[in-house]
Amino acid sequence: EMVDACIALGVNIMTPHWESTFGDERVMEIENGDFKKAGIDFVAHNVVTNDFGDQVFKPYVMKDMNGVKVAIIGQAFPYTPIANPRWMVPDWSFGIRDDGMQKWVDDARANGAKVVIVLSHNGMDVDLKMAGRVTGIDAIFGGHTHDGVPQPVKIRNAKGVTLVTNAGSNGKFLGVMDFDVRGGKIQSYQYRLLPVFSNLLPADPAMDALITKVRAPYEDKLSEKLAVTDDFLYRRGNFNGTWDQLLVDALMEVKGADAAFSPGFRWGTTLLPGDAITMERLMDQTAITYPQTTLTEMTGETIKSIMEDVADNLFNTDPYYQHGGDM
């Protein structure tokens, strides 16, 4: 259903992160089936096979936009097998791959690209560092760290400037970049980070109908009222929010554990005090592609090393060692 919704939304080009956790076979099935039929380009230069280093996906696509050749290069989340289970993509190798990025930027330019854009799931800090190391990229449109960046950050490198942007998360913003290209060169640009006030916009009738149809068999279950919250329930920053606390408290109670850890991710609906916690709101917070919970005996030393490891992945002073996830 999410694939159908993406197609109905009108996505033209995408690069992956969590999609990989459906497993390599399902990803290829969607890419070679639904997406090919819908004309959606799935690009990721930095996903290669473990054995021979062959490209798994197209590294980039060339689009003709108002008579200008524009290359869009895909940069998949580089630490997928670290932040997510490796067994889901056993034959694929990821990574930042600056050298590969430089190769494909040069290739796109050689093939006549006047504008080169990177569609990235690196996260803002990694994008900023990459922009300083790779030449020839005009702009990076990034995701992963959910930063709403009002104006592009201009990063100088050996041969010019790269604009780096992120447009928030959860459909809260739309980033719009206009380039004025004349004489085969970008003369100027305009960028707008547009807030999407979904409650003020009329629903698209076709999409509304699709959502209603998909939800119909589950509507009763989703609307089941489990509790009323007396607290502000959120999950937003890099550290635990009140939703996380509720979940780990529940894990300890149900599993009989002394301590509980929850995977670091930041999605789901924020609830105000007095709001009903429905089954849907619970699923918002817990429905991931590997939802299993386990009870494990750990020494204090193991717990400390896990926390140190997560902290290092999050706050390493070198962005290239920030492997994603939250505390």
Coordinates of C-alpha atoms in Angstrom, one line a residue:
E1 CA 0.0 0.0 0.0
M2 CA 2.8 2.4 0.8
V3 CA 4.3 1.7 -2.7
D4 CA 0.9 2.5 -4.3
A5 CA 0.7 5.7 -2.2
C6 CA 4.2 6.8 -3.2
I7 CA 3.2 6.2 -6.9
A8 CA -0.1 8.2 -6.4
L9 CA 1.8 11.0 -4.7
G10 CA 3.8 11.5 -7.9
V11 CA 7.3 10.7 -6.7
N12 CA 9.8 10.8 -9.6
I13 CA 13.1 9.9 -8.1
M14 CA 14.0 8.3 -4.7
T15 CA 17.0 6.9 -2.8
P16 CA 16.6 4.4 0.1
H17 CA 17.1 4.0 3.8
W18 CA 14.4 2.0 5.7
E19 CA 13.2 0.6 2.4
S20 CA 16.2 -1.8 2.6
T21 CA 14.7 -3.4 5.8
F22 CA 12.0 -5.0 3.6
G23 CA 14.9 -7.2 2.5
D24 CA 16.9 -7.1 -0.8
E25 CA 14.5 -9.4 -2.7
R26 CA 11.4 -7.3 -2.0
V27 CA 13.3 -4.1 -2.8
M28 CA 14.3 -5.4 -6.2
E29 CA 10.8 -6.7 -6.8
I30 CA 9.4 -3.2 -6.2
E31 CA 12.1 -1.5 -8.2
N32 CA 11.9 -3.8 -11.2
G33 CA 8.1 -4.1 -11.0
D34 CA 5.9 -1.3 -9.6
F35 CA 8.4 1.5 -9.9
K36 CA 9.5 0.6 -13.5
K37 CA 5.9 0.5 -14.5
A38 CA 5.2 3.9 -12.8
G39 CA 8.4 5.5 -14.2
I40 CA 10.0 6.1 -10.8
D41 CA 13.8 6.1 -10.8
F42 CA 15.4 4.4 -7.8
V43 CA 19.0 5.8 -7.6
A44 CA 21.9 4.9 -5.3
H45 CA 25.5 5.1 -6.5
N46 CA 26.9 3.9 -3.1
V47 CA 25.1 0.5 -3.0
V48 CA 27.3 -2.2 -4.6
T49 CA 27.5 -6.0 -4.5
N50 CA 29.8 -7.5 -1.9
D51 CA 31.5 -9.9 -4.3
F52 CA 32.4 -7.8 -7.4
G53 CA 31.5 -4.3 -6.4
D54 CA 28.9 -4.0 -9.2
Q55 CA 26.2 -1.2 -9.0
V56 CA 23.0 -2.6 -7.5
F57 CA 21.0 0.4 -8.6
K58 CA 21.4 3.2 -11.2
P59 CA 23.9 5.7 -9.8
Y60 CA 22.1 8.6 -11.4
V61 CA 19.4 9.7 -13.9
M62 CA 19.6 12.4 -16.4
K63 CA 16.4 14.5 -16.8
D64 CA 15.6 17.2 -19.3
M65 CA 14.1 20.1 -17.4
N66 CA 13.0 23.1 -19.5
G67 CA 15.7 22.2 -22.0
V68 CA 18.5 21.9 -19.4
K69 CA 20.2 18.5 -18.8
V70 CA 20.0 17.8 -15.0
A71 CA 21.7 14.8 -13.4
I72 CA 20.3 13.5 -10.1
I73 CA 22.7 11.2 -8.2
G74 CA 21.4 9.0 -5.4
Q75 CA 23.2 8.6 -2.1
A76 CA 21.5 5.9 0.0
F77 CA 21.9 5.9 3.8
P78 CA 25.5 4.8 4.0
Y79 CA 25.3 2.9 7.3
T80 CA 22.3 0.7 6.6
P81 CA 24.0 -2.6 7.7
I82 CA 25.1 -0.9 11.0
A83 CA 22.0 1.0 12.0
N84 CA 19.7 -1.8 10.7
P85 CA 20.1 -5.6 10.6
R86 CA 22.7 -6.7 8.1
W87 CA 20.9 -10.0 7.4
M88 CA 18.3 -8.1 5.5
V89 CA 20.8 -7.0 2.8
P90 CA 23.5 -9.7 3.1
D91 CA 24.9 -9.3 -0.5
W92 CA 25.1 -5.5 -0.6
S93 CA 27.8 -3.1 0.6
F94 CA 27.0 0.5 1.5
G95 CA 29.2 3.3 2.7
I96 CA 29.7 7.0 2.0
R97 CA 32.0 6.5 -1.0
D98 CA 33.3 10.0 -1.8
D99 CA 35.5 8.6 -4.6
G100 CA 32.5 6.9 -6.2
M101 CA 30.5 10.1 -5.9
Q102 CA 33.3 12.1 -7.6
K103 CA 33.4 9.5 -10.4
W104 CA 29.7 9.7 -11.1
V105 CA 29.6 13.5 -10.8
D106 CA 32.4 13.6 -13.5
D107 CA 30.6 11.0 -15.6
A108 CA 27.3 13.1 -15.5
R109 CA 29.2 16.2 -16.5
A110 CA 31.0 14.3 -19.3
N111 CA 27.5 13.2 -20.5
G112 CA 26.4 16.8 -20.8
A113 CA 24.8 17.6 -17.4
K114 CA 24.6 21.3 -16.8
V115 CA 23.3 20.9 -13.3
V116 CA 24.2 18.1 -10.9
I117 CA 22.0 17.4 -7.9
V118 CA 22.6 14.8 -5.2
L119 CA 19.5 13.2 -3.6
S120 CA 21.0 12.2 -0.2
H121 CA 20.0 10.2 2.8
N122 CA 23.3 10.9 4.6
G123 CA 22.1 13.3 7.2
M124 CA 22.9 17.0 7.2
D125 CA 26.4 16.8 8.9
V126 CA 27.6 14.2 6.5
D127 CA 26.2 16.1 3.5
L128 CA 28.1 19.2 4.7
K129 CA 31.4 17.3 4.9
M130 CA 30.9 15.6 1.6
A131 CA 30.2 18.9 -0.1
G132 CA 33.6 20.1 1.0
R133 CA 35.4 17.0 -0.4
V134 CA 33.6 16.3 -3.7
T135 CA 33.7 18.9 -6.5
G136 CA 31.1 19.6 -9.2
I137 CA 27.9 19.1 -7.2
D138 CA 25.6 22.1 -7.5
A139 CA 23.2 21.2 -4.6
I140 CA 22.6 18.4 -2.2
F141 CA 18.9 17.7 -1.3
G142 CA 19.3 15.7 1.9
G143 CA 17.3 13.8 4.5
H144 CA 17.7 11.4 7.4
T145 CA 18.4 13.9 10.3
H146 CA 15.0 15.7 9.9
D147 CA 16.5 19.2 9.8
G148 CA 14.3 22.0 8.5
V149 CA 17.0 24.2 6.8
P150 CA 15.5 27.6 5.8
Q151 CA 18.3 28.6 3.5
P152 CA 21.0 26.4 1.8
V153 CA 24.4 26.2 3.5
K154 CA 27.1 27.3 1.0
I155 CA 30.1 24.9 1.2
R156 CA 33.3 25.8 -0.6
N157 CA 35.4 23.0 -2.2
A158 CA 38.4 22.9 -4.5
K159 CA 36.5 23.9 -7.5
G160 CA 33.5 25.9 -6.4
V161 CA 30.5 26.0 -4.1
T162 CA 27.9 23.3 -3.3
L163 CA 24.5 24.3 -1.7
V164 CA 23.4 21.9 1.0
T165 CA 19.7 21.7 2.1
N166 CA 17.4 19.5 4.2
A167 CA 13.6 19.9 4.1
G168 CA 12.6 18.6 7.5
S169 CA 10.6 15.3 7.8
N170 CA 7.1 13.8 7.8
G171 CA 5.9 16.0 5.0
K172 CA 6.1 19.1 7.1
F173 CA 8.0 21.1 4.5
L174 CA 8.5 21.2 0.8
G175 CA 12.0 22.4 -0.3
V176 CA 11.8 24.3 -3.7
M177 CA 15.0 25.1 -5.5
D178 CA 14.9 27.2 -8.8
F179 CA 18.0 27.5 -10.9
D180 CA 18.5 30.1 -13.6
V181 CA 20.6 28.3 -16.2
R182 CA 21.9 30.3 -19.1
G183 CA 24.9 29.7 -21.4
G184 CA 25.3 26.2 -19.9
K185 CA 25.9 27.5 -16.4
I186 CA 23.9 28.3 -13.3
Q187 CA 23.6 32.1 -13.1
S188 CA 21.6 32.3 -9.9
Y189 CA 19.2 30.3 -7.7
Q190 CA 16.2 30.8 -5.4
Y191 CA 15.3 28.5 -2.5
R192 CA 12.2 28.4 -0.5
L193 CA 11.4 26.1 2.4
L194 CA 7.6 25.9 2.2
P195 CA 5.7 24.8 5.3
V196 CA 2.9 22.4 4.6
F197 CA -0.2 23.2 6.7
S198 CA -2.0 19.9 6.0
N199 CA -5.0 20.8 8.1
L200 CA -5.6 23.9 6.0
L201 CA -5.2 22.3 2.6
P202 CA -8.1 20.4 0.9
A203 CA -7.3 16.6 0.6
D204 CA -6.5 15.4 -2.9
P205 CA -9.6 13.4 -3.9
A206 CA -7.8 10.5 -5.6
M207 CA -5.3 10.1 -2.7
D208 CA -8.1 10.4 -0.1
A209 CA -10.0 7.6 -1.8
L210 CA -6.9 5.4 -2.0
I211 CA -6.2 5.9 1.7
T212 CA -9.8 5.2 2.7
K213 CA -9.8 2.0 0.6
V214 CA -6.5 0.8 2.1
R215 CA -7.7 1.5 5.6
A216 CA -11.2 0.1 5.4
P217 CA -10.4 -3.5 6.5
Y218 CA -8.4 -2.3 9.5
E219 CA -10.4 0.8 10.5
D220 CA -12.2 -0.8 13.6
K221 CA -8.9 -2.2 15.0
L222 CA -7.0 1.1 14.4
S223 CA -9.6 3.2 16.1
E224 CA -9.7 0.9 19.2
K225 CA -9.2 3.2 22.3
L226 CA -6.5 1.7 24.6
A227 CA -6.0 4.6 27.1
V228 CA -6.1 8.3 27.6
T229 CA -2.7 10.1 28.1
D230 CA -2.2 12.4 31.0
D231 CA 1.1 13.5 29.6
F232 CA 2.5 15.2 26.5
L233 CA 3.6 12.2 24.4
Y234 CA 6.3 13.0 21.9
R235 CA 9.4 11.5 20.2
R236 CA 11.4 14.1 18.5
G237 CA 15.0 14.9 19.7
N238 CA 18.1 12.7 19.7
F239 CA 17.4 11.6 23.3
N240 CA 14.4 9.8 24.6
G241 CA 11.0 11.5 24.6
T242 CA 8.0 10.7 26.7
W243 CA 6.7 8.1 24.1
D244 CA 10.0 6.2 24.4
Q245 CA 9.7 6.3 28.2
L246 CA 6.2 4.9 28.0
L247 CA 7.4 2.1 25.7
V248 CA 10.5 1.1 27.8
D249 CA 8.4 1.2 31.0
A250 CA 6.0 -1.2 29.3
L251 CA 8.8 -3.5 28.2
M252 CA 10.2 -3.7 31.7
E253 CA 6.8 -4.4 33.2
V254 CA 5.8 -7.0 30.6
K255 CA 9.2 -8.7 30.2
G256 CA 10.1 -8.4 33.9
A257 CA 13.4 -6.7 33.0
D258 CA 15.5 -4.4 35.2
A259 CA 16.3 -2.1 32.3
A260 CA 15.0 -1.6 28.8
F261 CA 16.4 -0.2 25.6
S262 CA 14.4 0.9 22.6
P263 CA 15.7 1.4 19.1
G264 CA 16.4 5.1 18.3
F265 CA 14.1 6.5 15.7
R266 CA 11.8 9.5 15.6
W267 CA 8.5 9.0 14.0
G268 CA 4.9 8.7 15.2
T269 CA 2.2 11.1 16.2
T270 CA 2.6 13.6 19.1
L271 CA -0.3 13.5 21.6
L272 CA -1.5 16.2 23.9
P273 CA -2.6 15.5 27.5
G274 CA -6.2 14.2 27.4
D275 CA -5.9 12.7 23.9
A276 CA -6.9 9.1 23.4
I277 CA -4.2 6.6 22.7
T278 CA -5.8 4.4 20.0
M279 CA -4.3 1.3 18.6
E280 CA -3.3 3.4 15.6
R281 CA -1.3 5.8 17.7
L282 CA 0.5 2.9 19.3
M283 CA 1.2 1.4 15.9
D284 CA 2.6 4.8 14.9
Q285 CA 5.3 4.3 17.4
T286 CA 6.1 0.6 17.2
A287 CA 5.3 -0.7 13.7
I288 CA 8.8 -1.3 12.3
T289 CA 10.1 -4.0 9.9
Y290 CA 11.8 -5.9 12.7
P291 CA 9.6 -5.4 15.8
Q292 CA 10.7 -8.3 17.9
T293 CA 11.5 -7.7 21.6
T294 CA 13.9 -9.9 23.5
L295 CA 14.8 -10.4 27.2
T296 CA 18.6 -10.8 27.5
E297 CA 21.0 -11.1 30.4
M298 CA 23.7 -8.4 30.3
T299 CA 26.6 -7.4 32.5
G300 CA 27.0 -3.8 33.6
E301 CA 30.1 -3.7 31.3
T302 CA 28.0 -4.7 28.3
I303 CA 25.4 -2.1 29.0
K304 CA 28.0 0.6 29.4
S305 CA 29.7 -0.4 26.1
I306 CA 26.3 -0.4 24.2
M307 CA 25.6 3.1 25.5
E308 CA 29.1 4.3 24.7
D309 CA 28.8 2.9 21.2
V310 CA 25.5 4.6 20.6
A311 CA 26.8 7.9 21.9
D312 CA 29.9 7.6 19.7
N313 CA 27.7 6.8 16.6
L314 CA 25.6 9.9 17.4
F315 CA 28.1 12.5 18.6
N316 CA 31.4 11.6 16.9
T317 CA 33.2 14.8 16.1
D318 CA 33.8 13.4 12.6
P319 CA 30.4 13.3 10.8
Y320 CA 31.6 10.4 8.7
Y321 CA 31.6 8.3 11.9
Q322 CA 28.1 9.3 12.8
H323 CA 26.2 6.1 12.1
G324 CA 22.7 7.3 12.8
G325 CA 20.2 6.2 15.4
D326 CA 19.2 8.0 18.6
M327 CA 19.8 7.5 22.3

